[in-house]
């Protein structure tokens, strides 16, 4: 089986407003991709799209910046119901010195199921977006010539589409 993107077009529009220590940012990302799935002597083509609006509020004192945001992750496929899931995110950045910062982040992220399943199988119309819940801590150090960062993170994934032993589609967690 071979999966190939034939056309990939995207755009991002962003608006940002600052007022003192506060920043409000919002925008939308859009993408259209035309996919071809080939299997032995058969092929299927289908367009996929997404329109993902997002928003974020940040407040910072110089030494500490907190951000809270949300994104609507989508998958739009002809002849299938739209898939839309909220993806909340948050971070806290502490500047310990002019060269050293620590960033704590957490959020939920959604991604497309395997496109072979979405487009090439009857059960694909019922697959939800795959979900990940993640958290991380990152130390960032920089000088005028060098920048170094190190992260520790954890992620739990759910609603992953995968083959069962009887060749039906199932869901993985972990």
mmCIF file of C-alpha atoms in Angstrom:
data_model
loop_
_atom_site.group_PDB
_atom_site.id
_atom_site.type_symbol
_atom_site.label_atom_id
_atom_site.label_comp_id
_atom_site.label_asym_id
_atom_site.label_seq_id
_atom_site.Cartn_x
_atom_site.Cartn_y
_atom_site.Cartn_z
ATOM 1 C CA UNK A 1 0.000 0.000 0.000
ATOM 2 C CA UNK A 2 1.309 3.421 -0.918
ATOM 3 C CA UNK A 3 -0.075 6.758 0.278
ATOM 4 C CA UNK A 4 0.952 9.991 -1.421
ATOM 5 C CA UNK A 5 -0.027 13.652 -1.068
ATOM 6 C CA UNK A 6 -0.586 15.075 -4.550
ATOM 7 C CA UNK A 7 -1.398 18.695 -3.680
ATOM 8 C CA UNK A 8 -0.778 20.476 -0.385
ATOM 9 C CA UNK A 9 -1.982 24.061 0.100
ATOM 10 C CA UNK A 10 -2.110 25.912 3.402
ATOM 11 C CA UNK A 11 -2.539 29.332 4.947
ATOM 12 C CA UNK A 12 -2.273 30.895 8.399
ATOM 13 C CA UNK A 13 -3.841 34.171 9.498
ATOM 14 C CA UNK A 14 -2.919 35.638 12.894
ATOM 15 C CA UNK A 15 -4.083 38.676 14.867
ATOM 16 C CA UNK A 16 -2.362 39.906 18.014
ATOM 17 C CA UNK A 17 -3.265 42.691 20.452
ATOM 18 C CA UNK A 18 -1.065 43.855 23.340
ATOM 19 C CA UNK A 19 -2.122 45.904 26.354
ATOM 20 C CA UNK A 20 0.510 46.323 29.060
ATOM 21 C CA UNK A 21 1.509 42.888 30.353
ATOM 22 C CA UNK A 22 -1.371 41.185 28.494
ATOM 23 C CA UNK A 23 -1.349 39.749 24.981
ATOM 24 C CA UNK A 24 -4.332 38.313 23.130
ATOM 25 C CA UNK A 25 -3.587 36.317 19.997
ATOM 26 C CA UNK A 26 -6.018 34.513 17.719
ATOM 27 C CA UNK A 27 -5.999 33.101 14.255
ATOM 28 C CA UNK A 28 -6.880 30.295 11.929
ATOM 29 C CA UNK A 29 -4.854 27.735 10.023
ATOM 30 C CA UNK A 30 -6.305 26.103 6.908
ATOM 31 C CA UNK A 31 -4.970 23.312 4.745
ATOM 32 C CA UNK A 32 -6.154 21.298 1.761
ATOM 33 C CA UNK A 33 -4.419 18.126 0.658
ATOM 34 C CA UNK A 34 -5.311 15.764 -2.159
ATOM 35 C CA UNK A 35 -4.334 12.185 -1.286
ATOM 36 C CA UNK A 36 -3.918 9.096 -3.411
ATOM 37 C CA UNK A 37 -3.883 5.631 -1.864
ATOM 38 C CA UNK A 38 -2.649 2.865 -4.175
ATOM 39 C CA UNK A 39 -3.011 -0.817 -3.342
ATOM 40 C CA UNK A 40 -1.842 -3.472 -5.803
ATOM 41 C CA UNK A 41 -3.796 -2.529 -8.962
ATOM 42 C CA UNK A 42 -6.405 -0.231 -7.393
ATOM 43 C CA UNK A 43 -6.154 3.422 -6.372
ATOM 44 C CA UNK A 44 -8.393 5.879 -4.576
ATOM 45 C CA UNK A 45 -8.053 9.662 -4.483
ATOM 46 C CA UNK A 46 -9.668 11.982 -1.979
ATOM 47 C CA UNK A 47 -9.226 15.558 -0.804
ATOM 48 C CA UNK A 48 -8.758 16.250 2.901
ATOM 49 C CA UNK A 49 -8.982 19.616 4.566
ATOM 50 C CA UNK A 50 -8.819 21.339 7.879
ATOM 51 C CA UNK A 51 -9.763 24.732 9.247
ATOM 52 C CA UNK A 52 -8.302 25.087 12.746
ATOM 53 C CA UNK A 53 -9.169 28.285 14.670
ATOM 54 C CA UNK A 54 -7.123 29.023 17.795
ATOM 55 C CA UNK A 55 -6.790 31.614 20.540
ATOM 56 C CA UNK A 56 -4.327 32.390 23.309
ATOM 57 C CA UNK A 57 -4.065 34.779 26.241
ATOM 58 C CA UNK A 58 -0.651 35.557 27.742
ATOM 59 C CA UNK A 59 0.337 37.661 30.718
ATOM 60 C CA UNK A 60 3.939 38.387 31.551
ATOM 61 C CA UNK A 61 5.869 40.376 34.122
ATOM 62 C CA UNK A 62 9.247 40.036 32.424
ATOM 63 C CA UNK A 63 10.456 37.309 34.778
ATOM 64 C CA UNK A 64 7.380 35.087 34.382
ATOM 65 C CA UNK A 65 4.996 34.580 31.454
ATOM 66 C CA UNK A 66 1.824 32.477 31.611
ATOM 67 C CA UNK A 67 -0.077 31.393 28.484
ATOM 68 C CA UNK A 68 -3.459 29.694 28.149
ATOM 69 C CA UNK A 69 -4.963 28.784 24.811
ATOM 70 C CA UNK A 70 -7.254 26.514 22.861
ATOM 71 C CA UNK A 71 -7.314 25.215 19.314
ATOM 72 C CA UNK A 72 -10.083 23.432 17.411
ATOM 73 C CA UNK A 73 -8.392 20.562 15.561
ATOM 74 C CA UNK A 74 -10.404 19.440 12.539
ATOM 75 C CA UNK A 75 -10.417 16.923 9.717
ATOM 76 C CA UNK A 76 -12.773 17.540 6.802
ATOM 77 C CA UNK A 77 -13.319 14.727 4.304
ATOM 78 C CA UNK A 78 -15.998 14.491 1.586
ATOM 79 C CA UNK A 79 -18.849 12.087 2.356
ATOM 80 C CA UNK A 80 -17.848 11.930 6.038
ATOM 81 C CA UNK A 81 -18.996 13.923 9.064
ATOM 82 C CA UNK A 82 -16.537 16.660 10.074
ATOM 83 C CA UNK A 83 -14.197 15.710 12.900
ATOM 84 C CA UNK A 84 -13.718 18.556 15.393
ATOM 85 C CA UNK A 85 -12.002 18.322 18.794
ATOM 86 C CA UNK A 86 -10.883 21.033 21.261
ATOM 87 C CA UNK A 87 -7.189 21.086 22.163
ATOM 88 C CA UNK A 88 -6.522 23.189 25.300
ATOM 89 C CA UNK A 89 -2.919 24.180 26.118
ATOM 90 C CA UNK A 90 -1.081 26.075 28.850
ATOM 91 C CA UNK A 91 2.496 27.066 29.645
ATOM 92 C CA UNK A 92 4.470 28.911 32.290
ATOM 93 C CA UNK A 93 7.887 30.375 31.462
ATOM 94 C CA UNK A 94 10.240 31.557 34.212
ATOM 95 C CA UNK A 95 13.357 33.530 33.282
ATOM 96 C CA UNK A 96 15.864 32.609 35.990
ATOM 97 C CA UNK A 97 18.507 34.884 34.457
ATOM 98 C CA UNK A 98 19.062 36.670 31.151
ATOM 99 C CA UNK A 99 20.510 33.421 29.737
ATOM 100 C CA UNK A 100 18.448 30.711 31.507
ATOM 101 C CA UNK A 101 14.714 29.944 31.382
ATOM 102 C CA UNK A 102 12.496 27.087 32.525
ATOM 103 C CA UNK A 103 9.257 26.298 30.654
ATOM 104 C CA UNK A 104 6.418 24.112 32.002
ATOM 105 C CA UNK A 105 3.856 23.062 29.378
ATOM 106 C CA UNK A 106 0.752 20.882 29.242
ATOM 107 C CA UNK A 107 -1.892 20.311 26.641
ATOM 108 C CA UNK A 108 -4.125 18.090 24.595
ATOM 109 C CA UNK A 109 -3.336 17.529 20.929
ATOM 110 C CA UNK A 110 -5.329 15.830 18.157
ATOM 111 C CA UNK A 111 -4.078 14.351 14.902
ATOM 112 C CA UNK A 112 -5.516 12.480 11.928
ATOM 113 C CA UNK A 113 -5.987 8.730 12.127
ATOM 114 C CA UNK A 114 -3.961 6.784 9.556
ATOM 115 C CA UNK A 115 -5.267 8.014 6.208
ATOM 116 C CA UNK A 116 -5.398 4.491 4.782
ATOM 117 C CA UNK A 117 -8.055 3.746 7.418
ATOM 118 C CA UNK A 118 -9.945 7.054 6.984
ATOM 119 C CA UNK A 119 -10.109 6.948 3.190
ATOM 120 C CA UNK A 120 -9.633 3.326 2.252
ATOM 121 C CA UNK A 121 -11.887 1.375 4.601
ATOM 122 C CA UNK A 122 -15.644 1.458 5.267
ATOM 123 C CA UNK A 123 -14.996 1.777 9.030
ATOM 124 C CA UNK A 124 -12.883 4.884 8.396
ATOM 125 C CA UNK A 125 -15.908 7.164 8.435
ATOM 126 C CA UNK A 126 -16.359 6.389 12.153
ATOM 127 C CA UNK A 127 -12.777 7.003 13.307
ATOM 128 C CA UNK A 128 -12.316 9.994 15.653
ATOM 129 C CA UNK A 129 -9.223 12.168 15.706
ATOM 130 C CA UNK A 130 -6.399 10.535 17.646
ATOM 131 C CA UNK A 131 -5.686 12.220 20.991
ATOM 132 C CA UNK A 132 -2.533 12.893 23.010
ATOM 133 C CA UNK A 133 -2.294 14.464 26.457
ATOM 134 C CA UNK A 134 1.225 15.745 27.082
ATOM 135 C CA UNK A 135 3.252 17.628 29.687
ATOM 136 C CA UNK A 136 6.859 18.777 29.651
ATOM 137 C CA UNK A 137 9.511 20.753 31.472
ATOM 138 C CA UNK A 138 12.254 22.410 29.436
ATOM 139 C CA UNK A 139 15.410 24.239 30.469
ATOM 140 C CA UNK A 140 16.674 26.738 27.886
ATOM 141 C CA UNK A 141 20.117 28.346 28.009
ATOM 142 C CA UNK A 142 21.517 30.734 25.428
ATOM 143 C CA UNK A 143 24.492 32.949 24.804
ATOM 144 C CA UNK A 144 25.150 35.236 21.844
ATOM 145 C CA UNK A 145 26.717 32.306 19.932
ATOM 146 C CA UNK A 146 25.117 29.118 21.299
ATOM 147 C CA UNK A 147 21.654 27.997 22.440
ATOM 148 C CA UNK A 148 20.945 24.727 24.254
ATOM 149 C CA UNK A 149 17.714 23.263 25.568
ATOM 150 C CA UNK A 150 16.789 20.019 27.289
ATOM 151 C CA UNK A 151 13.293 18.638 27.877
ATOM 152 C CA UNK A 152 11.648 15.949 29.923
ATOM 153 C CA UNK A 153 8.168 15.064 28.743
ATOM 154 C CA UNK A 154 5.382 12.536 29.120
ATOM 155 C CA UNK A 155 2.571 11.735 26.708
ATOM 156 C CA UNK A 156 -0.497 9.512 26.876
ATOM 157 C CA UNK A 157 -2.205 8.673 23.588
ATOM 158 C CA UNK A 158 -5.713 7.363 23.010
ATOM 159 C CA UNK A 159 -8.112 6.586 20.170
ATOM 160 C CA UNK A 160 -5.272 5.297 17.962
ATOM 161 C CA UNK A 161 -6.672 3.281 15.050
ATOM 162 C CA UNK A 162 -4.922 -0.032 14.409
ATOM 163 C CA UNK A 163 -5.537 -3.474 12.942
ATOM 164 C CA UNK A 164 -7.005 -6.146 15.214
ATOM 165 C CA UNK A 165 -6.019 -9.814 14.785
ATOM 166 C CA UNK A 166 -9.255 -10.479 12.867
ATOM 167 C CA UNK A 167 -8.303 -7.654 10.397
ATOM 168 C CA UNK A 168 -10.976 -5.308 11.743
ATOM 169 C CA UNK A 169 -10.124 -1.848 13.037
ATOM 170 C CA UNK A 170 -9.588 -1.381 16.755
ATOM 171 C CA UNK A 171 -8.339 1.291 19.150
ATOM 172 C CA UNK A 172 -5.074 1.465 21.055
ATOM 173 C CA UNK A 173 -4.393 3.375 24.281
ATOM 174 C CA UNK A 174 -1.123 4.064 26.050
#
